[in-house]
Coordinates of C-alpha atoms in Angstrom, one line a residue:
M1 CA 11.9 14.1 13.6
S2 CA 11.2 13.7 9.9
K3 CA 14.1 13.4 7.7
Q4 CA 14.6 15.9 4.9
R5 CA 15.0 15.2 1.2
Q6 CA 18.6 15.6 0.1
N7 CA 18.8 14.5 -3.5
I8 CA 18.5 16.9 -6.4
H9 CA 16.5 15.3 -9.2
R10 CA 16.1 15.9 -12.8
K11 CA 13.3 18.0 -14.4
L12 CA 10.7 16.4 -16.5
P13 CA 11.4 17.1 -20.2
T14 CA 9.0 19.3 -22.1
S15 CA 8.4 16.5 -24.6
I16 CA 7.0 14.2 -21.9
K17 CA 4.8 17.1 -20.5
N18 CA 3.4 17.6 -23.9
M19 CA 2.8 13.9 -24.3
L20 CA 0.8 13.9 -21.0
R21 CA -1.1 17.0 -22.0
G22 CA -2.2 15.5 -25.3
S23 CA -3.0 12.1 -23.9
R24 CA -6.6 10.8 -24.2
A25 CA -5.7 7.6 -22.3
I26 CA -3.6 8.8 -19.3
S27 CA -3.2 5.3 -17.9
R28 CA -1.8 3.9 -21.1
T29 CA 0.5 6.9 -21.5
V30 CA 1.9 6.7 -18.0
S31 CA 2.3 2.9 -18.4
N32 CA 4.3 3.4 -21.6
L33 CA 6.5 6.0 -19.9
R34 CA 7.2 3.8 -16.9
S35 CA 8.5 1.1 -19.2
T36 CA 10.7 3.4 -21.4
I37 CA 12.0 6.5 -19.7
D38 CA 15.1 6.7 -17.4
I39 CA 14.4 5.7 -13.8
D40 CA 15.9 9.0 -12.8
L41 CA 12.8 10.6 -14.4
F42 CA 10.3 8.7 -12.3
L43 CA 10.2 11.3 -9.5
P44 CA 9.5 14.3 -11.7
L45 CA 6.9 12.3 -13.6
V46 CA 5.2 11.4 -10.3
E47 CA 5.3 15.0 -9.3
A48 CA 3.5 15.9 -12.5
L49 CA 0.7 13.3 -12.4
P50 CA -1.8 15.4 -10.4
L51 CA -1.7 18.0 -13.1
F52 CA -2.8 15.6 -15.8
A53 CA -6.0 13.9 -14.5
A54 CA -8.3 12.3 -17.0
Q55 CA -11.8 11.0 -16.9
G56 CA -12.2 12.1 -13.3
Y57 CA -9.2 10.4 -11.9
S58 CA -5.5 11.0 -11.5
M59 CA -2.9 8.2 -11.7
A60 CA -1.4 9.4 -8.4
P61 CA -2.5 7.4 -5.3
T62 CA -5.5 8.9 -3.6
M63 CA -5.7 10.7 -0.3
G64 CA -8.7 12.3 1.5
V65 CA -11.4 10.3 -0.3
S66 CA -14.3 9.1 2.0
L67 CA -15.5 5.5 2.2
A68 CA -18.6 6.4 0.2
R69 CA -16.6 8.0 -2.6
F70 CA -13.6 5.7 -2.7
R71 CA -13.1 4.4 -6.2
I72 CA -12.0 0.9 -7.0
D73 CA -12.4 1.2 -10.8
I74 CA -9.3 3.3 -11.5
P75 CA -7.2 1.4 -14.1
T76 CA -4.0 -0.2 -12.9
L77 CA -0.7 0.5 -14.7
S78 CA 0.8 -2.0 -17.0
A79 CA 3.4 -4.4 -15.6
V80 CA 7.1 -3.4 -15.8
S81 CA 10.2 -5.2 -14.6
I82 CA 10.4 -5.7 -10.8
E83 CA 13.3 -3.2 -10.7
R84 CA 11.2 -0.5 -12.4
E85 CA 8.2 -1.3 -10.3
L86 CA 10.1 -0.8 -7.0
A87 CA 11.8 2.3 -8.3
W88 CA 8.4 3.7 -9.3
A89 CA 7.0 3.0 -5.8
A90 CA 10.0 4.6 -4.2
A91 CA 9.5 7.7 -6.3
V92 CA 5.9 8.0 -5.2
F93 CA 6.8 7.6 -1.6
V94 CA 9.6 10.1 -1.8
H95 CA 7.3 12.6 -3.4
Y96 CA 4.7 12.1 -0.6
H97 CA 7.3 11.8 2.2
S98 CA 5.8 14.5 4.4
A99 CA 2.3 13.0 4.3
L100 CA 3.7 9.5 4.9
N101 CA 5.8 10.7 7.9
H102 CA 2.7 12.2 9.4
F103 CA 0.8 9.0 8.8
L104 CA 3.6 6.9 10.4
N105 CA 3.5 9.1 13.5
L106 CA -0.2 8.6 13.9
K107 CA 0.1 4.9 13.2
S108 CA 2.7 4.6 15.9
Q109 CA 0.3 6.3 18.3
V110 CA -2.4 3.7 17.4
E111 CA 0.0 0.8 18.0
W112 CA 1.3 2.1 21.4
N113 CA -2.2 2.8 22.7
L114 CA -3.5 -0.5 21.5
L115 CA -0.7 -2.3 23.5
A116 CA -1.6 -0.2 26.5
G117 CA -5.3 -0.9 26.2
G118 CA -6.2 2.7 25.3
Y119 CA -9.0 1.7 22.9
D120 CA -10.7 5.1 23.0
V121 CA -7.5 6.9 22.1
C122 CA -6.9 4.4 19.3
E123 CA -10.4 5.0 18.0
E124 CA -9.9 8.8 18.1
T125 CA -6.5 8.5 16.3
L126 CA -8.0 6.2 13.6
D127 CA -10.8 8.8 13.1
R128 CA -8.1 11.5 12.6
I129 CA -6.3 9.3 10.1
E130 CA -9.5 8.8 8.2
H131 CA -10.3 12.5 8.3
E132 CA -6.9 13.5 7.0
F133 CA -6.1 10.6 4.7
G134 CA -9.5 9.3 3.7
F135 CA -10.5 5.7 3.4
S136 CA -7.9 2.9 2.9
F137 CA -7.9 -0.8 3.2
W138 CA -5.2 -0.5 5.9
L139 CA -7.7 1.6 7.9
L140 CA -10.5 -1.0 7.3
D141 CA -8.2 -3.8 8.6
V142 CA -7.0 -1.9 11.6
R143 CA -10.4 -0.6 12.6
L144 CA -12.0 -4.0 12.4
A145 CA -9.2 -5.5 14.6
L146 CA -9.7 -2.7 17.1
L147 CA -13.4 -3.2 17.2
Q148 CA -12.9 -6.9 17.8
E149 CA -10.7 -6.1 20.8
S150 CA -12.9 -3.4 22.2
G151 CA -16.4 -4.4 21.3
G152 CA -16.3 -8.0 20.1
L153 CA -18.2 -9.5 17.2
E154 CA -21.2 -7.3 17.4
A155 CA -19.1 -4.2 17.0
Q156 CA -17.5 -5.7 13.9
K157 CA -20.8 -6.6 12.5
A158 CA -22.1 -3.1 13.0
F159 CA -19.2 -1.6 11.1
S160 CA -19.5 -4.1 8.3
A161 CA -23.2 -3.1 8.0
L162 CA -22.1 0.5 7.7
T163 CA -19.8 -0.3 4.8
R164 CA -22.7 -2.1 3.0
S165 CA -25.0 0.9 3.6
V166 CA -22.7 3.4 1.8
R167 CA -21.2 1.2 -1.0
P168 CA -22.9 -0.3 -4.1
S169 CA -24.3 -3.8 -4.1
G170 CA -21.6 -6.4 -4.7
D171 CA -18.8 -3.9 -4.0
M172 CA -15.4 -5.2 -3.0
I173 CA -15.1 -3.1 0.2
P174 CA -18.1 -4.6 2.1
F175 CA -17.0 -8.1 0.9
L176 CA -13.5 -7.6 2.3
A177 CA -14.9 -6.1 5.5
A178 CA -16.9 -9.3 6.0
Q179 CA -13.9 -11.5 5.3
I180 CA -11.7 -9.6 7.7
S181 CA -14.4 -9.6 10.4
W182 CA -14.7 -13.4 10.0
R183 CA -10.9 -13.7 10.3
N184 CA -10.8 -11.7 13.5
E185 CA -13.4 -13.7 15.3
D186 CA -12.1 -15.6 18.4
T187 CA -13.6 -18.8 17.2
T188 CA -12.0 -18.7 13.7
N189 CA -9.4 -21.3 13.0
P190 CA -6.7 -19.4 11.0
F191 CA -5.6 -22.4 9.0
L192 CA -9.2 -23.3 8.0
Y193 CA -9.9 -19.6 7.2
R194 CA -6.9 -19.4 4.8
Q195 CA -7.9 -22.7 3.2
T196 CA -11.6 -21.7 2.8
T197 CA -10.6 -18.2 1.5
G198 CA -8.3 -19.7 -1.1
E199 CA -10.9 -22.2 -2.2
L200 CA -13.5 -19.3 -2.5
F201 CA -11.3 -17.2 -4.7
A202 CA -10.1 -20.2 -6.7
E203 CA -13.7 -20.6 -8.0
A204 CA -14.2 -17.0 -8.9
P205 CA -14.0 -16.0 -12.6
I206 CA -11.2 -13.4 -12.1
S207 CA -7.7 -12.9 -13.3
E208 CA -4.8 -14.6 -11.4
E209 CA -3.4 -11.2 -10.4
F210 CA -6.7 -10.0 -8.9
R211 CA -7.1 -13.3 -7.2
A212 CA -3.7 -12.9 -5.6
Y213 CA -4.7 -9.4 -4.6
L214 CA -7.9 -10.5 -2.9
I215 CA -6.1 -13.3 -1.0
F216 CA -3.5 -10.9 0.1
K217 CA -6.1 -8.4 1.4
S218 CA -8.1 -11.1 3.1
T219 CA -5.3 -13.2 4.6
G220 CA -2.1 -11.1 4.4
Q221 CA -0.5 -14.0 2.6
C222 CA 1.2 -13.9 -0.8
T223 CA 4.1 -15.4 -2.8
A224 CA 7.3 -13.4 -3.1
D225 CA 7.9 -13.8 -6.9
P226 CA 8.5 -10.7 -8.9
R227 CA 5.2 -11.0 -10.9
T228 CA 3.1 -11.2 -7.8
I229 CA 5.0 -8.3 -6.1
S230 CA 4.4 -6.2 -9.1
A231 CA 0.7 -7.0 -9.4
L232 CA 0.0 -6.3 -5.7
L233 CA 1.8 -3.0 -5.8
R234 CA 0.0 -1.9 -9.0
Y235 CA -3.4 -2.6 -7.5
D236 CA -2.7 -0.7 -4.4
A237 CA -1.1 2.1 -6.4
S238 CA -4.5 2.7 -7.9
H239 CA -6.2 2.8 -4.5
S240 CA -4.7 4.8 -1.7
L241 CA -1.3 6.1 -0.8
L242 CA -1.4 4.4 2.6
D243 CA -2.3 1.0 1.1
Y244 CA 0.5 1.4 -1.5
Y245 CA 3.1 2.1 1.2
E246 CA 2.1 -0.5 3.7
T247 CA 1.9 -3.1 0.9
F248 CA 5.4 -2.2 -0.2
V249 CA 6.8 -2.7 3.3
R250 CA 4.9 -5.9 3.7
L251 CA 6.1 -7.3 0.4
A252 CA 9.7 -6.3 1.2
A253 CA 9.5 -8.3 4.4
V254 CA 8.0 -11.3 2.7
H255 CA 10.5 -11.2 -0.1
L256 CA 13.5 -10.8 2.2
S257 CA 12.4 -13.7 4.4
Q258 CA 12.7 -16.1 1.5
D259 CA 15.6 -18.5 0.7
E260 CA 18.3 -16.5 -1.1
S261 CA 18.8 -19.4 -3.6
K262 CA 15.3 -18.6 -4.9
Y263 CA 14.9 -14.9 -4.4
N264 CA 17.3 -12.0 -4.8
P265 CA 17.6 -10.2 -1.5
G266 CA 19.1 -7.1 -3.1
V267 CA 16.2 -6.3 -5.4
F268 CA 14.7 -4.1 -2.8
A269 CA 17.9 -2.4 -1.7
S270 CA 17.9 0.6 -4.0
S271 CA 14.3 1.6 -3.2
L272 CA 14.8 1.0 0.5
L273 CA 17.9 3.2 0.5
S274 CA 16.1 6.1 -1.1
L275 CA 13.2 5.8 1.4
E276 CA 15.4 5.5 4.4
K277 CA 16.7 9.0 3.7
V278 CA 13.3 10.7 3.8
L279 CA 11.0 8.5 5.9
S280 CA 11.1 7.9 9.7
D281 CA 10.1 4.2 9.7
F282 CA 12.2 1.8 11.7
R283 CA 11.0 -1.1 9.5
L284 CA 13.0 0.3 6.5
S285 CA 16.3 0.2 8.3
K286 CA 15.7 -3.4 9.5
L287 CA 14.7 -4.4 6.0
L288 CA 17.9 -2.8 4.6
C289 CA 20.0 -4.9 7.0
L290 CA 18.5 -7.9 5.3
A291 CA 18.7 -6.5 1.8
T292 CA 22.3 -5.3 2.0
R293 CA 23.7 -7.5 4.8
D294 CA 24.9 -4.3 6.4
L295 CA 24.1 -3.9 10.1
A296 CA 25.1 -0.3 10.1
H297 CA 21.6 0.6 9.0
L298 CA 20.4 -0.3 12.6
N299 CA 22.2 2.9 13.7
S300 CA 20.0 5.1 11.4
P301 CA 17.8 7.7 13.2
G302 CA 14.6 5.9 12.0
C303 CA 15.6 2.7 13.8
K304 CA 16.1 4.3 17.2

């Protein structure tokens, strides 16, 4: 059963609404607000974002956009402190908690049926997720993995060809589809794959942050320093809600698995606590145990 929101939050001041209405560069305006306003105002600001779209896009994470129409050119927000970045992510997820709980339920169905060998049911559920939530890199990754299990290399190749047919030449999505398909092949050496992928991106004339993002999407690997966490979250925040949330959970796990002498385990605690109240995701409670050193979180409804 989905948890209900319990906290009463502040209203967005009229001055900020007027600032958004008059903005000719919504990305820059939201970036400035993220770095200056009280964190308590993040949630009402997130709630207002869909009302202030500019140049054909909103700064809110997308849902319901097809593979063919999925945009990868939406500007990313400027960097803020790791505490603000995580608080911003939590505000987005709290706002969209109903949609995320629905997704988590469907995701759980995919995982259970995959373990049971119910590939047809998995495919139907992934189709439903795509229909209701649109394209996401999470969906791309899971669908290719399912195709490898159910249909082998040829099925993966056919789907990769489909992505090329509906996306522009040189687009990131078909490229990542090819990378993930290669990673999934039975004959692929995972260590050699990670090494080759790292060397490939090292030679590309791209920013360090985007390089880290491509490596993360291709291999699932990243460093857990605050700068990288912030960059990966900001990239996925400009893509889809599902990617944003799954990346947040993944980064929390990576960060909390590090040596405490190098990384602060409590940096994720506040955001995880706010999400545990509204999201039915057992991973949050387990991560909270690591972040707070409090095993009582294992008794939360989402962990049962």
